Coordinates of C-alpha atoms in Angstrom, one line a residue:
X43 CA -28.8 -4.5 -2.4
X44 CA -25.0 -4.5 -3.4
X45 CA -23.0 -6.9 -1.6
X46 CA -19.2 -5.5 -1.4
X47 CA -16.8 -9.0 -0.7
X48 CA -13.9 -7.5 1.5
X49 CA -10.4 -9.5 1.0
X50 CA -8.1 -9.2 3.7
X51 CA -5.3 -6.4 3.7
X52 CA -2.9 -7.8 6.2
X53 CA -0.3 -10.0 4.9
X54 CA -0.8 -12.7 8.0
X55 CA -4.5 -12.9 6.7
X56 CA -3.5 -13.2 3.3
X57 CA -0.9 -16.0 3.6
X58 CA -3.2 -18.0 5.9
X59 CA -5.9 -17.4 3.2
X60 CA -3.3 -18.5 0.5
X61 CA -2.9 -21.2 2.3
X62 CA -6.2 -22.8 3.1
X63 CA -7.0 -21.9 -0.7
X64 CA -4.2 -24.0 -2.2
X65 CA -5.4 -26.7 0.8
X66 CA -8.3 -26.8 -0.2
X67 CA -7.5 -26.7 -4.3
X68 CA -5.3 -29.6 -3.7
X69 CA -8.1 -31.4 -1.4
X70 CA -10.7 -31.0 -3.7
X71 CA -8.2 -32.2 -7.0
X72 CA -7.2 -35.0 -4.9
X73 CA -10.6 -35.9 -3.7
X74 CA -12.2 -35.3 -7.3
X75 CA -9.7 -37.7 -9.0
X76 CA -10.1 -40.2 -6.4
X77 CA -13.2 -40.0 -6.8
X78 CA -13.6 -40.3 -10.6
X79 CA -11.3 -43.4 -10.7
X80 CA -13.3 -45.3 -7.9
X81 CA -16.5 -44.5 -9.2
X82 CA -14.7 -46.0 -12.9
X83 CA -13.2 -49.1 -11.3
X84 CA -16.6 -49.8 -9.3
X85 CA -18.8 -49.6 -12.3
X86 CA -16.6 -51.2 -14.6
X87 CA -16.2 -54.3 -12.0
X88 CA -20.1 -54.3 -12.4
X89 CA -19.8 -54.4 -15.7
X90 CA -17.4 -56.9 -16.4
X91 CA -18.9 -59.5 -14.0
X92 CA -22.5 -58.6 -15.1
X93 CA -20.8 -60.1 -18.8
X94 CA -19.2 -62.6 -17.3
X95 CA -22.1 -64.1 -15.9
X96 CA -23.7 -63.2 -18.5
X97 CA -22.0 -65.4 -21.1
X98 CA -21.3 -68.3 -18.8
X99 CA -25.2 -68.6 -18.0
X100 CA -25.8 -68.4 -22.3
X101 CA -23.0 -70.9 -23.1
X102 CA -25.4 -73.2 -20.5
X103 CA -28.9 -72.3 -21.8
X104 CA -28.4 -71.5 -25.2
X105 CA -27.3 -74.9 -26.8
X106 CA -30.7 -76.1 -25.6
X107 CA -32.8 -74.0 -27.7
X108 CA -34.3 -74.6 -30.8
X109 CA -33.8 -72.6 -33.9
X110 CA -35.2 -70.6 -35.1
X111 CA -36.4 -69.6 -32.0
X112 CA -40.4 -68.7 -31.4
X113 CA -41.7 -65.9 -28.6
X114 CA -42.3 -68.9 -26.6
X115 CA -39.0 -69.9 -26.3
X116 CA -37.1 -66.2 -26.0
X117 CA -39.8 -65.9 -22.9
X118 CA -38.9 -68.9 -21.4
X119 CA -35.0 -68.4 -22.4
X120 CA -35.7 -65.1 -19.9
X121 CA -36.8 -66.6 -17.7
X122 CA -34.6 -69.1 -17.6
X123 CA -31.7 -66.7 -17.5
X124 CA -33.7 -64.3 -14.7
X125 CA -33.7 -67.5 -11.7
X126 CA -29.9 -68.0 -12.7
X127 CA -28.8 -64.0 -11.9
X128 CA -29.6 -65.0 -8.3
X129 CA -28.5 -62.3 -6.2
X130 CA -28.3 -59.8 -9.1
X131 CA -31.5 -59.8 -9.8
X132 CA -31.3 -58.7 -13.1
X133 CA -34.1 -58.7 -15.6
X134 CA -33.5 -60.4 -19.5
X135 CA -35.4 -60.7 -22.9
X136 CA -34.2 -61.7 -25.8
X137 CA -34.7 -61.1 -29.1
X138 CA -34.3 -62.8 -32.8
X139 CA -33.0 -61.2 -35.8
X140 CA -33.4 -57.8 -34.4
X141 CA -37.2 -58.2 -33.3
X142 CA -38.6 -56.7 -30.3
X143 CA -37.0 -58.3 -26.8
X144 CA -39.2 -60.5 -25.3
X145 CA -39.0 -60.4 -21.6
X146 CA -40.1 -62.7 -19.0
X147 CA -41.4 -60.2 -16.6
X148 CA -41.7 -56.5 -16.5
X149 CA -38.5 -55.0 -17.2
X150 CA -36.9 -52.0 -18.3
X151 CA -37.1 -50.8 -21.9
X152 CA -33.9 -51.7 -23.3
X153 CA -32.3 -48.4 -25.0
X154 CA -32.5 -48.2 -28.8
X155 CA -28.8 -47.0 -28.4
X156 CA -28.2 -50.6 -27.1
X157 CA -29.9 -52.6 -29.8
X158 CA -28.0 -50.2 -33.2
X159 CA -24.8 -50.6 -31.0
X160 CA -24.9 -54.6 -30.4
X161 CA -26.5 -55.0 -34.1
X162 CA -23.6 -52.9 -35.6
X163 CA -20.9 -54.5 -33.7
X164 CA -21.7 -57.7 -33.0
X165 CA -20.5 -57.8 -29.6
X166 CA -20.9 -57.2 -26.0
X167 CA -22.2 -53.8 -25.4
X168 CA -23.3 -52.2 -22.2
X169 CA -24.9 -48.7 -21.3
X170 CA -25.3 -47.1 -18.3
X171 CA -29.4 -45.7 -17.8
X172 CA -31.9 -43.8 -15.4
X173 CA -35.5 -45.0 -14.8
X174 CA -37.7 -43.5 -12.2
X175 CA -34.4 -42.0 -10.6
X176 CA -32.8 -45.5 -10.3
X177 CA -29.1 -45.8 -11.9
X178 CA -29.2 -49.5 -14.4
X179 CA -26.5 -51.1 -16.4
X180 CA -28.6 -52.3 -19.9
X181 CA -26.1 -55.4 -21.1
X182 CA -26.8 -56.7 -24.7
X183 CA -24.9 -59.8 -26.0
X184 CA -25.3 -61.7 -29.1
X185 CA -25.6 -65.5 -29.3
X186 CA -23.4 -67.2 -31.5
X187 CA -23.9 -71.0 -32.7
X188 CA -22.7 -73.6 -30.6
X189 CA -19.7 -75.2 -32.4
X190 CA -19.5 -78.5 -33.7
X191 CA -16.7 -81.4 -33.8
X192 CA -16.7 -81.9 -37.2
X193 CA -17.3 -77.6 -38.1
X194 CA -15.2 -75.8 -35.2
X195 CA -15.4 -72.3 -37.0
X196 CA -19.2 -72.5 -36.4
X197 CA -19.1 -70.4 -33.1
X198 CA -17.6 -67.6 -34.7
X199 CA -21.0 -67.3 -36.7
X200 CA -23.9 -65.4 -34.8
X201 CA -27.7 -67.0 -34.4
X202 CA -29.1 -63.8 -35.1
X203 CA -29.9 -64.0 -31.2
X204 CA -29.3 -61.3 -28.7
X205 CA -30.0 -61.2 -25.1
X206 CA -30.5 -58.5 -22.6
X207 CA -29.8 -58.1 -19.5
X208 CA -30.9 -54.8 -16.9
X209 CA -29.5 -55.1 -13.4
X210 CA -29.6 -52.3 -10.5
X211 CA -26.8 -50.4 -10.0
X212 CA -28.2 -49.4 -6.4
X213 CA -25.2 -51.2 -4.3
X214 CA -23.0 -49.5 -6.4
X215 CA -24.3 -46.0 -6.2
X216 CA -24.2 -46.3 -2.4
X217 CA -20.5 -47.3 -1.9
X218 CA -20.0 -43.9 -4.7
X219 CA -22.4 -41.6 -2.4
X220 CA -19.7 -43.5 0.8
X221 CA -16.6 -42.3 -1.1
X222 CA -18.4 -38.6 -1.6
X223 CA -19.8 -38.3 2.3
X224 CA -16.5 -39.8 3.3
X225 CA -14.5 -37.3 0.9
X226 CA -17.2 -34.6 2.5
X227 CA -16.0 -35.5 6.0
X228 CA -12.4 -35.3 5.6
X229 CA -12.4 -32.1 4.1
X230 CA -13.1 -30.0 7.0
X231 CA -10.6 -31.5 9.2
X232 CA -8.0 -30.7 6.7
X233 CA -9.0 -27.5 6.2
X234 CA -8.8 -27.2 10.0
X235 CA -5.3 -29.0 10.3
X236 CA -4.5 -26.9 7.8
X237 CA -4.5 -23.8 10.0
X238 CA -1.6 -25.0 12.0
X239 CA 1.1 -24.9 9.0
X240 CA -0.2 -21.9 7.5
X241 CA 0.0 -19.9 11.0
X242 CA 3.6 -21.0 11.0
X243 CA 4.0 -20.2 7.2
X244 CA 2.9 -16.2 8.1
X245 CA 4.8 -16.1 11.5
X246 CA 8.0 -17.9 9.7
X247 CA 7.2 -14.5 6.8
X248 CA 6.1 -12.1 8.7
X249 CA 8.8 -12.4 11.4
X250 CA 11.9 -10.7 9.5
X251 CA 9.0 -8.1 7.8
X252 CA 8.8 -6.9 11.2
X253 CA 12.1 -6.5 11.9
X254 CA 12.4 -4.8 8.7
X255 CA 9.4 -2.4 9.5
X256 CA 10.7 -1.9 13.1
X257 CA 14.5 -1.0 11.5
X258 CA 12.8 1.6 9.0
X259 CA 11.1 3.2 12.1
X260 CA 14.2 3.4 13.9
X261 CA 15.8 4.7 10.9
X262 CA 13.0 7.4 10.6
X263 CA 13.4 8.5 13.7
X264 CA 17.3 9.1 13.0
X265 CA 18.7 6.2 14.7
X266 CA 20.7 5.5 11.4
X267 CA 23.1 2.5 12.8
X268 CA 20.2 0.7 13.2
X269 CA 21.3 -2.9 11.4
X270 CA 19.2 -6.0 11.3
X271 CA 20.4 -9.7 12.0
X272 CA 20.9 -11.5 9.0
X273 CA 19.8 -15.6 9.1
X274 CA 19.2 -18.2 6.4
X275 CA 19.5 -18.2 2.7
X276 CA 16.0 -16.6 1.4
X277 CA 14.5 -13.9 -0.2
X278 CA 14.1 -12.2 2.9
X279 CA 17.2 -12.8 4.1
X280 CA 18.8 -10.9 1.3
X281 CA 16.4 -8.0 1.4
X282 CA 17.4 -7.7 5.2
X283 CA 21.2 -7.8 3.9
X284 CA 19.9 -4.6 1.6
X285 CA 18.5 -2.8 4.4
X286 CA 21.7 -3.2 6.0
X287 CA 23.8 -1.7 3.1
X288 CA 21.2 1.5 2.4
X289 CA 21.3 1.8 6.4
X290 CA 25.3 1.7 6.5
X291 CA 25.1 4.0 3.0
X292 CA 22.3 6.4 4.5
X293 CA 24.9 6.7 8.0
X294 CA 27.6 7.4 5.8
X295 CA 26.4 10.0 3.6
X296 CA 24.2 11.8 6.6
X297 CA 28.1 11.7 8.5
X298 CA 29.2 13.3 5.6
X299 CA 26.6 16.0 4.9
X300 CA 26.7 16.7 8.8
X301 CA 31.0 17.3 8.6
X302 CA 30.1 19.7 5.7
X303 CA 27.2 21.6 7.0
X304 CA 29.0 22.3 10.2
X305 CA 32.0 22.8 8.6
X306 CA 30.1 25.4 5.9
X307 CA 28.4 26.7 9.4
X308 CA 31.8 27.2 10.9
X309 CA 33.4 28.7 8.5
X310 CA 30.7 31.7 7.7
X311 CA 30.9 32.5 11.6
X312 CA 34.9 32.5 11.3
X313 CA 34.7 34.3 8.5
X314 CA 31.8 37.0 10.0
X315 CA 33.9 37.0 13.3
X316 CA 37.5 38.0 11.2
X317 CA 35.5 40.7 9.5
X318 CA 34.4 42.2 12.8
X319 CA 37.2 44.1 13.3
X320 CA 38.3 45.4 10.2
X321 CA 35.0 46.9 9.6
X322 CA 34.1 48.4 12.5
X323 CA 37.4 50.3 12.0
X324 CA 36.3 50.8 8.5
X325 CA 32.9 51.8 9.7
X326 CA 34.8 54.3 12.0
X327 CA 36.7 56.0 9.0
X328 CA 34.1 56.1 6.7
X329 CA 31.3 58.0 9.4
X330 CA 34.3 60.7 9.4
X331 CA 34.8 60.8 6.3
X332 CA 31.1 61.0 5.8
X333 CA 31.0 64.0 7.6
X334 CA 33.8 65.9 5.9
X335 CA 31.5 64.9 2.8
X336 CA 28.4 66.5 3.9
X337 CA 30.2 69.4 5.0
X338 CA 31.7 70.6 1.7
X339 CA 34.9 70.3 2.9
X340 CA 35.7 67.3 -0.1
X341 CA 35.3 68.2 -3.9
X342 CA 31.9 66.8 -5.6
X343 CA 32.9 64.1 -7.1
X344 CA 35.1 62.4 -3.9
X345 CA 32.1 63.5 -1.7
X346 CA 30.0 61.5 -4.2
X347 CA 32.5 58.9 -3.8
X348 CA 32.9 58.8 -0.1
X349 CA 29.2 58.7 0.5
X350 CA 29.2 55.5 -1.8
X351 CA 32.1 53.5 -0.2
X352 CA 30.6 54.7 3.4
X353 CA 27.2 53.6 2.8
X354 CA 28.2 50.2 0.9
X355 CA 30.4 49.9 4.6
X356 CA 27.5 50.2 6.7
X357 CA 25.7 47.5 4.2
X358 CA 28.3 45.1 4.7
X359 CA 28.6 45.8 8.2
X360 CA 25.1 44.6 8.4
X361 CA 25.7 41.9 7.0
X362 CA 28.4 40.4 9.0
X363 CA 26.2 40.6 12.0
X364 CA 23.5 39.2 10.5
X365 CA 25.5 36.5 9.6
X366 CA 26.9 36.3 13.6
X367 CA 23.4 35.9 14.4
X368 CA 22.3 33.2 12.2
X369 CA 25.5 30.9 12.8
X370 CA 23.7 31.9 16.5
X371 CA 20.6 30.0 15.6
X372 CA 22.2 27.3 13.2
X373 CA 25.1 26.3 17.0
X374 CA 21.5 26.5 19.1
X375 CA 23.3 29.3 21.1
X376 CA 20.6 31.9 20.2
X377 CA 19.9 33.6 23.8
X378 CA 16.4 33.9 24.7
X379 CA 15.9 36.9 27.5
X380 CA 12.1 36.6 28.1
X381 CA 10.4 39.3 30.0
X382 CA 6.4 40.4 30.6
X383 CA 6.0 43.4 27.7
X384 CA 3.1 45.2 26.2
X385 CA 3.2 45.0 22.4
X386 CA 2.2 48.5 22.2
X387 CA 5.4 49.0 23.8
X388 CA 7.9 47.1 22.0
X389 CA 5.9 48.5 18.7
X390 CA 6.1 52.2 19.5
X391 CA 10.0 51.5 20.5
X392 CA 10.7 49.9 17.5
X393 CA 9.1 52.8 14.9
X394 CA 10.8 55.5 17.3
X395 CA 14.2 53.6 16.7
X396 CA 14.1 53.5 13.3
X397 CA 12.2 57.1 13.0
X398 CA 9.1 55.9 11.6
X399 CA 7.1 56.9 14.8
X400 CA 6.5 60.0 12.5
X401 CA 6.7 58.4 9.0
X402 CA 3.6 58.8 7.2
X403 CA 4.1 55.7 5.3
X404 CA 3.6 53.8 8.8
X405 CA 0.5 53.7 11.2
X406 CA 0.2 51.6 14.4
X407 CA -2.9 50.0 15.1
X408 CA -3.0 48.8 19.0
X409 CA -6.3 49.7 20.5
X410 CA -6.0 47.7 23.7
X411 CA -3.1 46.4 26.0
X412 CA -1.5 42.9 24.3
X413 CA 0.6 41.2 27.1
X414 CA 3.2 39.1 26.1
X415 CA 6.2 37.3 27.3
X416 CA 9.1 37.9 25.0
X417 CA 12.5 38.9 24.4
X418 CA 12.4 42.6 23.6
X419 CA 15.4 43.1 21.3
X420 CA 14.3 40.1 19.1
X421 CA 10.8 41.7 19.1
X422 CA 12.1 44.7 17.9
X423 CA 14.3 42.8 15.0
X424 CA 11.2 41.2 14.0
X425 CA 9.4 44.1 13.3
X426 CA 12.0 46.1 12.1
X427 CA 13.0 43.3 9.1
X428 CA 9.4 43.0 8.4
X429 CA 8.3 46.9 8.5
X430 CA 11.6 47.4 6.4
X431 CA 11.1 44.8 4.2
X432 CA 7.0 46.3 3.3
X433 CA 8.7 49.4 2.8
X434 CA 11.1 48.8 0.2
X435 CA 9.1 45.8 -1.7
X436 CA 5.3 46.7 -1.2
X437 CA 3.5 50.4 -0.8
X438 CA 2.7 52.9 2.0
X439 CA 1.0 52.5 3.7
X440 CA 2.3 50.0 6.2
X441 CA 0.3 49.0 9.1
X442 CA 1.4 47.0 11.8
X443 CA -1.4 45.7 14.3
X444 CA -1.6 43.7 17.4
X445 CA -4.2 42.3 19.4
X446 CA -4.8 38.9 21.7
X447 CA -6.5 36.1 19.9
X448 CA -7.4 32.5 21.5
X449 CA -4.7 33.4 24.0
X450 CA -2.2 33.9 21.8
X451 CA -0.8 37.5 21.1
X452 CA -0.9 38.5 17.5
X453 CA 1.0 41.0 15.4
X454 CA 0.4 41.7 11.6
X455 CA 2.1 43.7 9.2
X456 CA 0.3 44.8 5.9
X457 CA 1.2 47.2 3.0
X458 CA -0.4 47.7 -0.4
X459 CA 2.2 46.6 -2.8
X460 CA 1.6 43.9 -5.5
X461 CA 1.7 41.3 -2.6
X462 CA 3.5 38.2 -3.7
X463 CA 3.3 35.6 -6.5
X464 CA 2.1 32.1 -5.6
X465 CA 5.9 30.5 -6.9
X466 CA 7.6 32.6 -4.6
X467 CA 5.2 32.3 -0.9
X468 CA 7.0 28.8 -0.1
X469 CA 10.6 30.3 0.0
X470 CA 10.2 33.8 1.6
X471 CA 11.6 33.0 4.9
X472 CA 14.8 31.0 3.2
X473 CA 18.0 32.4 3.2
X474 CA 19.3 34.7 0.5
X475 CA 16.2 34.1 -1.7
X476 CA 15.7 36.8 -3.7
X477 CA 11.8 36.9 -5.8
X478 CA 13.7 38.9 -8.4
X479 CA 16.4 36.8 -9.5
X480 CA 17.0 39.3 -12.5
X481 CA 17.7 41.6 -9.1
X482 CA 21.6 40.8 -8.5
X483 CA 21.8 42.9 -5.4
X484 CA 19.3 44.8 -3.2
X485 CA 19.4 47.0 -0.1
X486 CA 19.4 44.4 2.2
X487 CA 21.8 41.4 3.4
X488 CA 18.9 39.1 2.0
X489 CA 18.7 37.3 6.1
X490 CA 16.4 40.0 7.7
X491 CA 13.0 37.6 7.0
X492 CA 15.4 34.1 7.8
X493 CA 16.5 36.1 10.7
X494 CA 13.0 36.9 11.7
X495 CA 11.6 33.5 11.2
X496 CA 14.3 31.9 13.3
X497 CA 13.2 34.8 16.1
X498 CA 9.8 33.7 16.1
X499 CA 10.6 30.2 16.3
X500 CA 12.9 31.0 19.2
X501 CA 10.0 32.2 21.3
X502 CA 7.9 29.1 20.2
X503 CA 5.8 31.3 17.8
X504 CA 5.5 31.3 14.1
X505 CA 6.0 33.5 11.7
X506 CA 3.5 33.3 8.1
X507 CA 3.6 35.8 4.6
X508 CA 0.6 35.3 2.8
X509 CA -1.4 38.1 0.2
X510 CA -4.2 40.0 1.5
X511 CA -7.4 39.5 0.2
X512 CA -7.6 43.5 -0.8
X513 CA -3.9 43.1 -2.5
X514 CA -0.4 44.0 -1.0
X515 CA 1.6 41.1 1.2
X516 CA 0.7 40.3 5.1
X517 CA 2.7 39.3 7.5
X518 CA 1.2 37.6 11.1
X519 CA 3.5 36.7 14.2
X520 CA 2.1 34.9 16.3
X521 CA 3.8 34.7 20.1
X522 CA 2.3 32.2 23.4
X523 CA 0.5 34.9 25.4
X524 CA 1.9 35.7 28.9
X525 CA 1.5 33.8 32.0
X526 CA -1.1 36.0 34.2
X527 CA 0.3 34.1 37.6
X528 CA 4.2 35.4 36.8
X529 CA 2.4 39.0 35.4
X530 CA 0.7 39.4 38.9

């Protein structure tokens, strides 16, 4: 079974957990190194007493015994030297000339470590041991000769005897296992106390985060003189200073962009609106002069050029009123004049409008009634940029269907051109984008599909272009169906 360990993700938990880990580090570093130097200054204590006594029970006993010293008299220097450790209770031998220790009683091996160490040195040695899960201090001492009157450099000379010594060490390892339950005990209650600081430590951080996360949602939501209180000298403290700047910055440079986009706006409807009038006289002259041209009354070649300036008049009156209509939709003064229709209506209108009603390039598919609630003329501008735009780009024929579907009316374009290529789908419905950009000028103004979109959008439907799976492009406009209480 795979056990997943899952760290906390929020920063409150993580600081509190940063926290109570460095706690806890520091706890356990502190505790260890007490630890280590009261379990060294207890056992050395031991130690050094142990030789203390030690020597000042063998500067007693040993000037009494005879040398060279027989078993005899090592047992009964141990023995001797057990009833004066009293309350240690320690347990001796002794040995001569590196023999085997003689002990008075059952003792403890002394450690063959012990005996090399104390013959190599010639001092007092000591080793800590284990035997039969008991902890012992093994003491090993060598006897020097008592020193004379007359020869006072005699006691620096050793006897060649060496006495051992193995006391408990259970009093000891009991005040050690004290410190370690006492160590133990205190650890939790830090840990605990701990809590309080490092629930301050996260509130004290995650305070001005908050504001900062609150100021970047206000922000967001285009409330851009959104500015933060700045307090103290930290970190966060400047990073809330630097929100303040980018949020003063971002206020400046969204006033800026908003001047020039309405400004831009406003000047293509001034300039559509001062065009007006020159070209509907223009577009006055020219349908005149277009029908002298027709006639035969004008030579060839200024027919020729006639037709030319009048149709390139019509074109750019088209234009100017498409650009009336979409500085309409960019000042939100669009009107919407919603009424209940019948697709198959506004459909058949539209093809007998722009004479297609007979065009065998176009075919209406509308088996059944498709109620709707819409504005008729933008309806009919809808379908008439879309079926004109299938026409000119794609290939007859162009069908345009309509039916309800999950209460919504439907309506869907689709020819049998190429259809369109993947780079160019995103930006169909932007203004003046042209797929062809080897293609300088076309037909139209380049706003009929913008135009349409914003239509769409301005009866709370959507407009999509996508290929059809047979090939050639679709288009689907989708509208809210209409209310059947107001129909009745």
């Amino acid at each position: 079974m795979n056990l997943k360990i899952r760290f906390p993700r929020g920063l409150r938990a993580r600081i509190v957990v940063a926290v109570l880990l460095a706690v806890a580090f520091g706890a356990l570093l502190t505790a260890g190194l007490t630890f280590h130097q009261a379990r060294s200054s207890v056992l050395e204590r031991t130690q050094n007493t142990a030789v203390a006594d030690l020597r000042i029970q063998l500067d007693s006993l040993a000037p009494g015994l005879t040398f060279p010293p027989r078993a005899e008299d090592l047992r009964g220097l141990s023995l001797q030297l057990d009833r004066a450790g009293g309350s240690r209770t320690w347990h001796s031998s002794a040995s001569y000339q590196g023999g085997t220790p003689v002990p008075a009683s059952p003792a403890p091996p002394v450690p063959k470590e012990l005996r090399e160490a104390v013959q190599a040195s010639g001092q007092a040695t000591y080793q800590r041991i284990e035997r039969d899960g008991r902890p012992w201090l093994a003491v090993g001492m060598p006897v020097a000769y008592a020193a004379e009157p007359e020869r006072p450099a005699s006691a620096d000379k050793l006897s060649g005897l060496t006495v051992y010594v193995a006391l408990p060490l259970d009093a000891d390892q009991a005040d050690i296992s004290a410190l370690v339950t006492a160590a133990e005990a205190g650890a939790i209650p830090a840990l605990a106390l701990a809590l309080i600081p490092a629930f301050f430590a996260a509130r004290s951080v995650l305070r001005p985060v908050r504001r900062l996360r609150s100021g970047a949602e206000r922000i967001t939501a285009g409330e851009l003189d959104t500015r933060l209180d700045t307090e103290g000298h930290d970190e966060l403290t400047d990073l809330t200073r630097s929100f303040n700047t980018m949020a003063e910055t971002l206020q400046k440079d969204d006033a800026e962009l908003r001047r020039m986009e309405a400004g831009a706006r406003r000047f293509a409807a001034d300039v559509a609106h001062e065009l007006r009038t020159p070209l509907a006289a223009m577009t006055a002259v020219t349908e005149v002069l277009d029908e002298d041209a027709t006639s035969g009354i004008l030579p060839p070649d200024t027919a020729d050029a006639v037709q030319l300036i009048c149709e390139e008049t019509r074109t750019l009156a088209r234009m100017v009123e498409d650009l009336m209509e979409v500085s309409r939709f960019d000042a939100k003064a669009a009107p919407l004049h919603a009424e209940e229709l019948d697709l198959r209506t506004i459909v058949t209108k539209t093809l007998q409008l722009r004479g297609w009603a007979h065009d065998e390039r176009v075919t209406a598919d509308i088996p059944t009634p498709v109620p709707v609630r819409a504005d008729p003329r933008r309806i009919d501008v809808i379908l008439a940029n879309l079926i004109g735009n299938a026409l000119r780009h794609g290939l007859p024929p162009v069908t345009v269907s309509a039916r309800a579907e999950n209460d919504h009316a439907v309506i869907t374009v689709t020819d049998h051109g190429p259809g369109f290529p993947d780079d160019v789908l995103p930006h169909i419905f932007e203004r003046f984008y042209k797929a062809d950009t080897a293609r300088t000028r076309s037909e139209g103004s380049g706003l009929g599909l913008a135009i349409a979109y914003e239509n769409a959008h301005l009866h709370g439907g959507t407009l999509t272009a996508a290929n059809a799976p047979h090939g050639g492009a679709v288009f689907t406009l989708t509208l809210p169906p209409a209310d059947p209480q107001e129909q009745r």
